[in-house]
Amino acid sequence: MTSLKQYKEQYINQNIQFVLIDQEGTILESDQTFIELNLGDYIYELHPFFATYSAFLDISDETMTYNCVHLEFNEKEFITDVKMMKKGKLVLLVIYNLTGHYNSYQQIAQARNESIINSELVVLKNLELEERERFKNAFIRNFSHELRNPLTSIISITKLLEGSKLNNEQSQMVDFLKESNTNLKLLLDDIMSISMIASGKLQLRNKIFSLISLLELIDFTYRSKTNGGAIRFKMDYDKKIPEFIEGDRLRVFQVLTNLLDNALKFTEEGTITLNVSLNQKRANKVSLRFEVSDTGVGIPSEKTNAIFESFIQLESEGKKEGAGLGLSIVKGLVGLMGSEVHVKSELGKGTTFYFDITLTYALDLASKPIDRAKKKNPDISKLKADKKYKVLLVEDDERTQMVLFKTLMDTNFFYIDLVNDGALVFETVINNSYDIILMDVDLPNVSGDQITKLIREFPFKNIKKIPIIGVTANVFEESIEDYLSLGMNAVVTKPFDFDELLNTMVKFLK
Amino acid sequence: MQKSKKIVILGHFGVGKTSLIRRFVEDSFSDKYKVTIGVHITKKVVEVNADESVSLIIWDLEGTDEVQMIRQAYLLGTHGVVFVFDVSRPSTFQNLNRDLEIVAQKTPDTPLIVVGNKKDLVINDELQILLKDNGIKADYLTSAKTGDSVNEMFTHLATLLNDLS
Ligand SMILES: Nc1nc2c(ncn2[C@@H]2O[C@H](COP(=O)(O)OP(=O)(O)OP(=O)(O)O)[C@@H](O)[C@H]2O)c(=O)[nH]1
Ligand SMILES: [Mg+2]
């Protein structure tokens, strides 16, 4: 029994110190278990913690326990629980040395706090990235929007220039100008596509179309593009693929031509191939693999992910112009189609991009659509030759005004009135009888869509029914649908193609 | 006689309570984070004017996201409270006004100073907007790292406590 008592002394008592002080804080007694105290010293001079004994004296509680108090004595740190007890006019301090116990607790708290703070920082960082991404997209969208108006004018003026008397040198210059315009327009369209995909504003418009004729169009286009050069273009498709499928024809076209243009850009000589094969056909679903291969420079394996990022251009040899938007559009569009683009590449040998998409195909050939692929020249023969149509042009941008005015006049079919302030439109419309209105949407004072709404609500038929064609630089589908639902008969987006505009006008003129 | 005043430093963990004290007492700073458990107590004598000084007994408490959980014993005999939040971490000031109410209940009739620390990590203009949006009034915006406004804050509190007694 004595031994157990000894052990108890050894293990417990060594870690508990008893100290007796008076009301002034003078140390009267101490068992000196682990801290050496001089009798007669003031306890609060040993460590500032003990100054609190006087506050303890002021309250009615008989005991007070302070947990996890760090005390330093002679350069040694103890982590303790301190109990203060009133004993008549004296105070008994019981100091428990729990350093080991609290040190393990500290490690747990350390790990816990660090991981909470880290995860908070990750969340904050992601928020910041998202915010930056949103800002970037909004910026790009506004920026390209702003570029559309001047570009529309440039394209139209070039067209006017082309039709005027030019000498050889001049018409060659106009050709260059036209090519640059086209490139600029394509680039702008790409940028818009990217920002629309990134901000989730792009929606696929699925319709039944002939996949085969789309492929033939591509075949024709790229054969002409590569004709006579060091690159051969080959298109091949599995004869078992369905002719008609339901999908977004324009976007499928965009994906394939972007991949092919990319292949052209990075291939000096050899072959570029487009291959479409059938994975499987079940019920009315078909899974197709589209594959574009080239014999170009290839992509280093560490860069195969980066090439799909916006604005990344491979810096290797064969540096070509372009902002490098094509592939990120491909990635975005194929993503919208519910799939993923893969890439296989070998440096110096070539690259293959491929993706699989599942589509609905039309079993019933009666649903064969009218092929609108061939672009028609404006069919002005429908217009009455002996009549001049009255057009009201509502447009505040002077360059667009001038261009539209001149091009429309040149056809000899139109009289044109011009209004550049939304507030004046309504009055002008009532006091004249127009055959058609070309309405810019972004007008000062009253916007074009609001005016349209007013006109459609007018009580007299001759006014209420005037065809209105919206002209806008806003290409977002929701906006366009809004305009149509407010009563516009059609919407033409800037930069517009004059033929497209004329075609649209012809459709609504009687 | 030199007056002795107890102040407690409260706030969520990691906001820089220990760092502020270290900057004030030793004029040093470390980027490393060592979590405080329980309480550390230090003392510093502050001259509040030409012939008066106050001995500040500073209680550096462990951080907590639940102010309600602060051990009552630690608050006993407190003359002043500094409540610190981290301007770079919204979680430390999202419920600031509620936290301050609880603190005021726990330490009635005690001066309370609200400090937004780590101002070196944020852009001042954005910070002002952030504080305004969250309805926060901070008495001091400090940086334990650069030392910005740290002495001012503690000296102000010492002066205040000296004048009160
Ligand atoms: N940049 C910057 N970092 C700081 C500042 N103050 C503190 N830190 C850092 O923030 C972390 C936490 O600081 P501490 O002072 O330990 O925080 P605390 O409030 O005492 O934390 P707990 O004891 O867990 O409650 C450390 O890594 C510090 O280096 C500051 O003003 N600026
Ligand atoms: Mg601390």
XYZ file of C-alpha atoms and ligand atoms in Angstrom:
708
model
C 0.000 0.000 0.000
C 2.778 2.357 0.752
C 4.036 2.020 -2.779
C 0.716 3.108 -4.295
C 0.735 6.176 -2.107
C 4.262 6.862 -3.223
C 3.276 6.645 -6.865
C 0.374 8.957 -6.272
C 2.702 11.477 -4.650
C 5.062 11.109 -7.526
C 2.587 11.513 -10.358
C -0.128 13.767 -9.076
C 1.406 15.886 -6.411
C 4.316 16.858 -8.594
C 1.885 18.622 -10.842
C -0.207 20.450 -8.296
C 1.110 23.422 -6.382
C -0.550 25.039 -3.394
C 0.100 28.709 -2.590
C -1.416 30.822 0.148
C -1.570 34.615 -0.164
C -3.085 37.412 1.875
C -5.346 40.228 0.684
C -2.387 42.342 -0.414
C -1.106 39.501 -2.548
C 1.840 38.656 -0.302
C 2.955 35.036 -0.647
C 2.620 33.439 2.754
C 3.171 29.782 1.994
C 4.027 27.674 -1.062
C 4.702 23.949 -1.375
C 7.114 24.707 -4.259
C 6.012 21.651 -6.270
C 7.027 23.006 -9.647
C 7.446 26.751 -9.186
C 9.954 28.224 -6.765
C 8.342 31.190 -4.972
C 9.930 33.511 -2.429
C 7.824 33.983 0.641
C 7.044 37.663 1.187
C 7.038 38.542 -2.533
C 3.896 39.944 -4.127
C 2.289 37.278 -6.309
C 1.276 39.765 -9.053
C 4.898 40.733 -9.514
C 5.713 37.140 -10.416
C 3.272 37.063 -13.278
C 0.653 39.598 -14.437
C -1.997 36.867 -14.430
C -2.105 36.887 -10.637
C -3.159 40.541 -10.527
C -6.601 39.150 -11.124
C -6.775 37.894 -7.518
C -7.979 41.336 -6.457
C -10.941 41.159 -8.836
C -11.693 37.752 -7.327
C -11.737 39.315 -3.874
C -14.347 41.820 -5.083
C -16.919 39.221 -6.089
C -19.041 37.014 -3.918
C -17.971 33.657 -5.378
C -15.996 31.478 -3.000
C -13.970 29.795 -5.726
C -13.024 30.650 -9.271
C -11.265 28.437 -11.800
C -9.168 29.763 -14.651
C -8.535 27.139 -17.320
C -5.627 26.948 -19.678
C -3.575 29.810 -18.347
C -0.062 30.226 -19.721
C 2.420 31.061 -16.969
C 6.112 31.733 -17.448
C 8.547 31.406 -14.605
C 12.303 31.594 -14.987
C 11.997 31.248 -18.754
C 9.949 28.063 -18.421
C 6.394 27.936 -19.705
C 3.625 26.056 -17.965
C 0.080 25.712 -19.158
C -2.069 25.462 -16.093
C -5.497 25.509 -14.559
C -5.581 27.862 -11.592
C -8.155 27.608 -8.858
C -8.597 30.492 -6.412
C -10.386 29.831 -3.134
C -11.312 32.206 -0.358
C -10.095 30.940 3.018
C -11.151 33.495 5.591
C -8.998 36.546 4.997
C -6.584 34.560 2.866
C -6.673 33.188 -0.655
C -5.578 29.679 -1.538
C -4.230 29.213 -5.036
C -4.120 25.721 -6.495
C -2.085 25.557 -9.679
C -2.424 22.420 -11.831
C 0.353 21.899 -14.296
C -1.376 20.502 -17.408
C 1.254 21.490 -19.947
C 1.382 18.098 -21.664
C -2.362 17.821 -21.927
C -2.793 21.331 -23.292
C 0.041 20.971 -25.757
C -1.762 18.105 -27.469
C -4.941 20.164 -27.421
C -3.020 23.033 -29.039
C -1.988 20.784 -31.916
C -5.563 19.787 -32.569
C -6.738 23.398 -32.438
C -3.886 24.377 -34.765
C -4.894 21.809 -37.372
C -8.559 22.688 -37.078
C -8.122 26.468 -37.364
C -5.653 26.240 -40.213
C -7.920 24.011 -42.250
C -10.940 26.241 -41.668
C -9.007 29.347 -42.654
C -7.579 27.638 -45.718
C -10.950 26.523 -46.957
C -12.272 30.033 -46.403
C -9.456 31.418 -48.485
C -10.170 28.922 -51.258
C -13.810 30.009 -51.354
C -12.797 33.671 -51.424
C -10.326 33.043 -54.185
C -12.924 31.238 -56.276
C -15.392 34.047 -55.782
C -12.780 36.491 -56.920
C -11.993 34.403 -59.991
C -15.667 34.119 -60.879
C -16.099 37.828 -60.454
C -13.130 38.499 -62.694
C -14.474 36.053 -65.283
C -17.877 37.766 -65.238
C -16.253 41.134 -65.592
C -14.126 39.907 -68.469
C -17.120 38.488 -70.300
C -19.202 41.591 -69.812
C -16.312 43.698 -70.979
C -15.747 41.613 -74.080
C -19.434 41.631 -74.886
C -19.756 45.390 -74.602
C -16.571 45.953 -76.464
C -17.506 43.803 -79.427
C -20.959 45.326 -79.368
C -19.407 48.772 -79.734
C -17.312 47.568 -82.655
C -20.316 46.378 -84.611
C -21.646 49.784 -85.614
C -18.468 51.096 -87.199
C -17.848 47.706 -88.804
C -21.287 47.716 -90.383
C -20.452 51.045 -91.955
C -17.062 49.911 -93.161
C -18.515 46.825 -94.795
C -21.297 48.763 -96.453
C -19.036 51.558 -97.634
C -16.655 49.003 -99.071
C -19.572 47.566 -100.944
C -20.482 50.992 -102.311
C -16.876 51.571 -103.261
C -16.766 48.275 -105.076
C -19.735 49.312 -107.182
C -18.190 52.637 -108.201
C -15.822 53.208 -111.125
C -12.405 51.949 -110.128
C -9.161 51.403 -111.938
C -7.288 48.123 -111.583
C -5.149 49.167 -108.686
C -8.075 50.597 -106.832
C -10.234 47.538 -107.234
C -7.377 45.398 -105.995
C -7.218 47.583 -102.916
C -10.949 47.198 -102.446
C -10.468 43.424 -102.596
C -7.946 43.593 -99.776
C -10.290 45.820 -97.859
C -13.101 43.308 -98.314
C -10.952 40.470 -97.111
C -9.900 42.372 -94.013
C -13.490 43.262 -93.316
C -14.499 39.641 -93.529
C -11.718 38.597 -91.181
C -12.613 41.295 -88.747
C -16.268 40.323 -88.831
C -15.407 36.663 -88.278
C -13.162 37.560 -85.387
C -15.838 39.706 -83.829
C -18.357 36.905 -84.224
C -15.891 34.535 -82.548
C -15.429 36.863 -79.619
C -19.174 37.207 -79.236
C -19.571 33.435 -79.376
C -16.940 32.953 -76.700
C -18.438 35.421 -74.311
C -21.914 34.076 -74.945
C -20.809 30.520 -74.296
C -18.882 31.557 -71.201
C -21.805 33.437 -69.735
C -24.303 30.711 -70.622
C -26.204 32.978 -72.990
C -25.775 30.816 -76.032
C -28.512 28.303 -76.669
C -28.552 25.653 -79.306
C -31.369 25.860 -81.813
C -32.049 22.321 -82.783
C -33.820 21.695 -86.062
C -33.843 18.894 -88.566
C -31.222 19.366 -91.236
C -29.331 17.375 -93.826
C -26.010 16.362 -92.355
C -24.869 15.033 -95.698
C -25.378 18.305 -97.510
C -23.653 20.132 -94.675
C -20.671 17.821 -95.105
C -20.752 18.371 -98.833
C -20.742 22.107 -98.332
C -17.705 21.771 -96.090
C -16.047 19.485 -98.589
C -16.580 22.006 -101.359
C -15.377 24.921 -99.250
C -12.162 23.295 -98.087
C -11.344 21.788 -101.453
C -11.483 25.301 -102.886
C -9.451 26.676 -99.993
C -6.660 24.160 -100.424
C -6.807 23.996 -104.180
C -3.351 24.128 -105.780
C -1.511 24.351 -102.474
C 0.750 21.970 -100.603
C -2.156 20.720 -98.511
C -4.717 18.199 -99.652
C -8.187 18.121 -98.147
C -10.063 14.856 -97.769
C -13.577 14.362 -96.493
C -15.002 10.981 -95.757
C -18.103 9.706 -94.051
C -19.615 6.369 -93.192
C -22.362 5.653 -95.720
C -24.560 4.365 -92.910
C -24.861 7.713 -91.137
C -28.388 9.141 -91.364
C -28.885 11.930 -93.827
C -31.211 13.952 -91.654
C -30.502 14.675 -88.038
C -31.845 17.048 -85.474
C -29.296 19.499 -84.220
C -27.998 23.009 -84.494
C -26.732 23.082 -88.047
C -24.965 26.406 -87.666
C -23.095 25.296 -84.548
C -22.082 21.938 -85.999
C -20.778 23.854 -88.982
C -18.958 26.288 -86.716
C -17.287 23.480 -84.759
C -16.104 21.634 -87.861
C -14.888 24.710 -89.704
C -13.075 25.975 -86.626
C -11.275 22.653 -86.312
C -10.459 22.629 -90.017
C -9.251 26.240 -89.988
C -7.095 25.408 -87.009
C -5.646 22.442 -88.878
C -4.924 24.645 -91.895
C -3.220 27.176 -89.699
C -0.769 24.694 -88.258
C -0.091 22.543 -91.291
C 2.528 23.411 -93.907
C 2.026 20.437 -96.172
C 0.299 17.063 -96.231
C -3.296 16.152 -95.685
C -6.150 17.471 -93.658
C -8.977 15.038 -93.153
C -12.515 15.307 -91.935
C -13.993 11.961 -91.090
C -17.450 11.179 -89.772
C -18.107 7.684 -88.518
C -20.999 5.905 -86.936
C -20.551 4.702 -83.346
C -24.027 3.310 -82.956
C -27.633 3.717 -83.963
C -30.441 2.872 -81.626
C -34.148 3.699 -81.792
C -34.020 7.219 -83.190
C -30.707 8.105 -81.610
C -27.423 8.010 -83.377
C -23.961 8.484 -81.975
C -21.476 9.940 -84.428
C -17.769 10.528 -84.237
C -16.384 13.611 -85.940
C -12.658 13.607 -86.469
C -10.375 16.254 -87.924
C -6.747 15.258 -88.501
C -3.801 17.063 -89.929
C -0.156 16.394 -90.682
C 0.984 19.623 -89.078
C 3.400 20.684 -86.363
C 1.633 18.860 -83.550
C 1.000 19.961 -79.978
C 3.375 19.316 -77.072
C 1.531 17.086 -74.611
C 1.770 19.576 -71.757
C -0.105 22.104 -73.877
C -3.040 19.982 -74.948
C -5.256 21.478 -72.275
C -4.090 25.042 -72.686
C -5.019 25.212 -76.372
C -8.691 25.210 -75.464
C -8.346 28.316 -73.312
C -9.441 31.627 -74.789
C -6.722 33.780 -76.276
C -3.999 31.167 -76.106
C -1.854 30.785 -79.133
C 0.808 28.130 -79.394
C 4.102 29.909 -79.337
C 5.993 27.251 -81.226
C 7.166 27.542 -84.776
C 4.486 28.153 -87.320
C 3.199 31.114 -85.405
C 0.188 32.400 -87.231
C -2.182 35.282 -86.847
C -5.397 34.978 -84.906
C -6.387 35.347 -81.313
C -6.689 31.612 -80.785
C -10.402 31.690 -80.146
C -11.376 28.907 -82.510
C -10.607 25.976 -80.263
C -12.172 27.435 -77.173
C -15.345 27.999 -79.179
C -15.152 24.376 -80.276
C -14.776 23.270 -76.687
C -17.696 25.419 -75.564
C -20.021 24.366 -78.364
C -19.222 20.676 -78.137
C -19.796 21.050 -74.395
C -23.224 22.537 -75.104
C -23.924 19.529 -77.314
C -23.242 17.369 -74.285
C -19.862 16.074 -75.294
C -16.174 16.738 -75.019
C -13.402 17.320 -77.549
C -10.380 15.051 -77.344
C -7.008 15.563 -78.870
C -4.269 13.163 -79.903
C -1.074 14.672 -81.122
C 2.504 13.851 -81.962
C 5.073 16.605 -82.394
C 6.089 16.984 -86.008
C 3.622 14.323 -87.149
C 0.244 15.898 -86.708
C -2.844 16.254 -84.603
C -6.285 14.699 -84.439
C -9.243 16.306 -82.737
C -12.338 14.204 -82.254
C -15.638 14.196 -80.414
C -18.678 11.961 -80.206
C -22.178 13.374 -80.216
C -25.501 11.687 -79.818
C -28.257 13.116 -81.964
C -31.832 12.381 -82.782
C -32.283 11.468 -86.411
C -35.324 11.750 -88.545
C -36.643 8.359 -89.610
C -39.346 9.965 -91.640
C -37.972 11.509 -94.766
C -41.160 13.450 -95.206
C -39.814 15.793 -92.605
C -37.072 16.655 -95.024
C -36.658 20.370 -94.732
C -36.275 22.856 -97.480
C -32.594 23.415 -97.849
C -31.859 26.991 -97.082
C -28.153 26.493 -97.376
C -27.837 28.116 -100.750
C -27.865 31.794 -100.206
C -30.041 33.552 -102.710
C -29.352 36.908 -104.179
C -32.087 39.319 -103.234
C -35.069 38.563 -105.366
C -36.069 42.091 -106.206
C -38.122 40.866 -109.148
C -40.945 40.446 -106.640
C -41.028 44.161 -106.171
C -43.269 46.176 -108.424
C -41.096 47.872 -110.994
C -43.429 50.798 -111.454
C -43.656 51.572 -107.790
C -41.388 53.318 -105.355
C -41.732 52.052 -101.847
C -41.694 54.500 -98.969
C -39.188 53.573 -96.347
C -38.803 55.217 -92.985
C -35.293 54.830 -91.716
C -35.007 55.309 -87.977
C -31.352 55.435 -87.149
C -29.233 57.765 -85.069
C -25.798 56.591 -86.060
C -24.713 58.856 -88.894
C -22.503 56.402 -90.677
C -25.137 53.693 -90.720
C -27.648 56.313 -91.891
C -25.519 57.351 -94.767
C -24.737 53.838 -95.870
C -28.314 52.597 -95.704
C -29.582 55.693 -97.394
C -27.226 55.424 -100.290
C -27.507 51.662 -100.814
C -31.271 51.701 -100.698
C -31.470 54.672 -103.066
C -29.198 52.921 -105.521
C -31.696 50.121 -106.032
C -34.148 52.682 -107.400
C -36.986 51.039 -105.561
C -37.254 53.306 -102.567
C -38.078 56.716 -101.270
C -36.428 57.202 -97.955
C -37.303 59.372 -94.998
C -34.982 59.656 -92.116
C -35.618 60.161 -88.426
C -32.854 60.044 -85.868
C -34.689 60.672 -82.648
C -37.013 58.112 -81.107
C -39.322 60.837 -79.867
C -40.089 62.034 -83.403
C -40.849 58.668 -84.959
C -44.438 58.286 -83.954
C -45.487 61.655 -85.312
C -43.712 61.019 -88.612
C -45.353 57.614 -88.980
C -48.861 59.011 -88.475
C -48.414 61.837 -90.949
C -47.088 59.683 -93.772
C -47.912 56.312 -95.242
C -44.862 54.132 -95.175
C -44.518 50.714 -96.732
C -41.875 49.626 -94.311
C -39.892 50.880 -91.343
C -36.251 50.078 -90.642
C -35.891 50.602 -86.933
C -32.656 50.894 -85.036
C -33.318 49.615 -81.546
C -30.778 51.589 -79.534
C -32.153 55.086 -80.045
C -31.947 58.189 -77.912
C -35.044 59.126 -75.879
C -37.471 56.385 -76.824
C -36.021 53.042 -77.849
C -36.989 51.297 -81.056
C -38.713 48.398 -79.361
C -40.934 50.741 -77.379
C -41.901 52.659 -80.520
C -42.748 49.378 -82.199
C -45.019 48.504 -79.331
C -46.776 51.888 -79.631
C -47.252 51.483 -83.372
C -48.700 47.986 -82.931
C -51.191 49.355 -80.428
C -52.385 52.086 -82.800
C -56.111 51.876 -83.650
C -55.846 52.329 -87.439
C -54.911 49.357 -89.551
C -52.814 51.195 -92.123
C -50.455 52.348 -89.362
C -50.671 49.370 -87.069
C -49.732 46.910 -89.829
C -46.665 48.640 -91.265
C -43.870 46.069 -91.438
C -41.080 46.914 -89.047
C -37.610 45.479 -89.387
C -35.419 45.882 -86.367
C -31.781 46.711 -86.905
C -29.590 46.138 -83.903
C -26.098 45.412 -82.784
C -27.529 43.309 -80.000
C -27.182 39.713 -81.102
C -28.446 37.938 -78.024
C -31.233 35.564 -78.755
C -33.368 36.635 -75.824
C -33.253 40.253 -76.963
C -34.116 39.323 -80.509
C -37.048 37.260 -79.314
C -38.160 40.171 -77.153
C -38.148 42.475 -80.156
C -40.147 40.008 -82.194
C -42.692 39.564 -79.452
C -43.122 43.324 -79.231
C -44.195 43.344 -82.841
C -41.162 43.630 -85.071
C -41.564 41.483 -88.164
C -37.917 40.593 -88.376
C -34.634 41.561 -86.830
C -31.407 42.047 -88.724
C -28.224 42.177 -86.710
C -25.293 44.475 -87.298
C -22.928 44.182 -88.988
C -25.529 43.213 -91.548
C -25.132 41.937 -94.944
C -26.928 44.273 -97.319
C -28.325 41.363 -99.334
C -29.755 39.868 -96.192
C -31.393 43.149 -95.308
C -32.835 43.550 -98.779
C -34.105 39.967 -98.775
C -35.832 40.582 -95.495
C -37.392 43.783 -96.787
C -38.632 42.090 -99.962
C -40.338 39.458 -97.835
C -42.521 42.079 -96.161
C -43.191 44.483 -99.031
C -46.388 44.150 -101.026
C 0.772 55.245 -7.873
C 0.715 53.601 -11.256
C -2.690 52.364 -12.194
C -3.063 48.863 -13.466
C -5.767 48.111 -16.038
C -6.855 44.773 -17.409
C -7.868 44.627 -21.042
C -9.019 41.543 -22.972
C -8.533 41.027 -26.673
C -11.417 39.135 -28.283
C -12.305 38.034 -31.770
C -12.498 35.018 -34.065
C -9.442 32.865 -34.437
C -6.656 33.934 -36.734
C -7.673 37.593 -36.905
C -4.334 38.735 -35.469
C -4.979 39.275 -31.764
C -1.665 37.762 -30.706
C 0.109 39.587 -33.519
C -1.310 42.964 -32.480
C -0.109 42.437 -28.931
C 3.291 41.278 -30.092
C 3.600 44.329 -32.316
C 2.603 46.596 -29.429
C 4.695 44.962 -26.726
C 7.799 43.778 -28.599
C 7.450 45.685 -31.864
C 7.844 42.472 -33.864
C 5.762 40.355 -36.226
C 5.772 36.800 -37.544
C 3.948 35.441 -40.567
C 3.648 32.078 -38.924
C 0.342 31.332 -37.261
C 0.455 29.707 -33.859
C -3.027 29.142 -32.521
C -3.509 30.532 -29.023
C -5.255 28.217 -26.610
C -6.641 29.466 -23.320
C -5.078 32.749 -22.399
C -1.687 34.495 -22.498
C -1.171 37.478 -20.292
C 1.396 40.236 -20.811
C 1.986 43.593 -19.284
C 3.099 46.864 -20.761
C 3.433 50.254 -19.166
C 2.042 53.035 -21.328
C 2.723 56.704 -20.790
C -0.543 58.500 -21.250
C 0.818 61.978 -20.629
C 3.875 63.732 -19.240
C 3.420 62.536 -15.684
C 1.026 59.617 -15.815
C 1.400 56.092 -17.007
C -0.884 53.088 -17.007
C 0.170 49.505 -16.630
C -1.869 47.583 -19.172
C -2.402 43.936 -18.352
C -3.312 42.446 -21.673
C -5.244 39.175 -21.823
C -4.790 37.495 -25.185
C -7.653 35.058 -25.438
C -7.987 32.097 -27.742
C -10.092 32.911 -30.765
C -13.606 31.667 -31.007
C -16.359 31.907 -33.568
C -18.909 31.672 -30.764
C -18.510 34.754 -28.608
C -21.108 33.334 -26.247
C -18.636 30.576 -25.328
C -15.954 32.869 -23.897
C -15.096 31.706 -20.390
C -16.554 34.105 -17.847
C -13.533 33.776 -15.543
C -11.333 35.391 -18.196
C -13.542 38.462 -18.252
C -13.563 39.014 -14.515
C -12.282 42.447 -13.531
C -11.910 43.649 -17.128
C -11.506 47.394 -17.595
C -11.492 47.492 -21.348
C -12.231 45.240 -24.335
C -10.692 45.187 -27.787
C -12.711 43.254 -30.357
C -10.664 42.367 -33.412
C -11.863 41.170 -36.817
C -9.916 40.349 -39.952
C -10.744 42.686 -42.836
C -9.639 40.045 -45.333
C -11.977 37.308 -44.055
C -15.696 38.074 -44.135
C -16.484 35.171 -41.803
C -14.822 37.118 -38.983
C -17.113 40.123 -39.316
C -20.294 38.748 -40.854
C -22.039 38.754 -37.483
C -19.981 41.522 -35.974
C -22.820 43.595 -34.589
C -24.399 40.584 -32.949
C -21.016 39.552 -31.528
C -20.492 43.034 -30.122
C -23.873 42.935 -28.401
C -22.986 39.689 -26.684
C -19.643 41.097 -25.618
C -21.360 44.180 -24.227
C -23.691 41.967 -22.209
C -20.800 39.968 -20.848
C -18.756 43.044 -19.934
C -21.302 45.704 -19.028
C -20.151 49.303 -18.589
C -16.770 48.512 -20.076
C -15.243 50.540 -22.912
C -15.068 48.526 -26.128
C -12.858 49.237 -29.090
C -13.561 47.610 -32.469
C -10.521 46.908 -34.597
C -10.324 45.717 -38.201
C -6.895 44.158 -38.587
C -4.766 43.077 -41.608
C -5.559 46.231 -43.523
C -2.338 45.643 -45.459
C -4.088 42.796 -47.291
C -6.906 44.825 -48.808
C -7.387 47.950 -50.867
C -8.618 50.776 -48.688
C -11.415 51.976 -50.979
C -12.815 48.476 -51.337
C -12.546 47.995 -47.593
C -14.562 51.139 -46.894
C -17.319 49.908 -49.195
C -17.236 46.463 -47.625
C -17.561 47.899 -44.124
C -20.363 50.172 -45.176
C -22.233 47.348 -46.902
C -21.991 45.241 -43.763
C -23.023 48.106 -41.478
C -19.742 47.977 -39.599
C -18.148 50.830 -37.719
C -14.554 50.074 -36.809
C -12.739 52.374 -34.391
C -9.367 51.411 -35.795
C -8.123 49.748 -38.929
C -4.756 48.271 -38.137
C -2.007 46.115 -39.491
C 0.050 44.105 -37.066
C 2.301 43.369 -39.996
C 3.223 46.951 -40.852
C 2.458 48.348 -37.414
C -0.088 50.745 -38.850
C -2.294 52.264 -36.083
C -1.358 49.594 -33.523
C 0.277 51.867 -30.958
C -2.391 54.494 -31.488
C -5.107 51.973 -30.716
C -3.566 50.679 -27.485
C -2.494 54.142 -26.325
C -5.964 55.477 -26.975
C -7.463 52.716 -24.856
C -4.929 53.294 -22.056
C -5.690 57.024 -22.062
C -9.393 56.332 -22.009
C -9.090 53.966 -19.051
C -6.827 56.401 -17.214
C -9.310 59.221 -17.686
C -12.220 57.073 -16.557
C -10.746 56.286 -13.164
N -0.899 40.359 -43.519
C -1.168 40.359 -42.218
N -1.174 39.217 -41.558
C -1.429 39.246 -40.228
C -1.709 40.458 -39.579
N -1.953 40.171 -38.284
C -1.812 38.839 -38.146
N -1.495 38.269 -39.328
C -1.282 36.851 -39.591
O -2.487 36.181 -39.294
C -2.236 34.914 -38.697
C -2.945 34.840 -37.364
O -2.427 35.787 -36.480
P -2.542 35.619 -34.917
O -2.043 36.882 -34.342
O -1.955 34.373 -34.475
O -4.131 35.551 -34.784
P -4.980 35.323 -33.466
O -6.164 36.212 -33.571
O -4.137 35.475 -32.284
O -5.443 33.808 -33.656
P -5.972 32.834 -32.491
O -4.954 32.873 -31.420
O -6.108 31.507 -33.117
O -7.276 33.370 -32.061
C -0.740 34.805 -38.580
O -0.270 34.050 -39.663
C -0.267 36.236 -38.687
O 1.026 36.315 -39.248
C -1.698 41.671 -40.333
O -1.939 42.771 -39.857
N -1.427 41.560 -41.650
Mg -3.674 34.268 -30.717
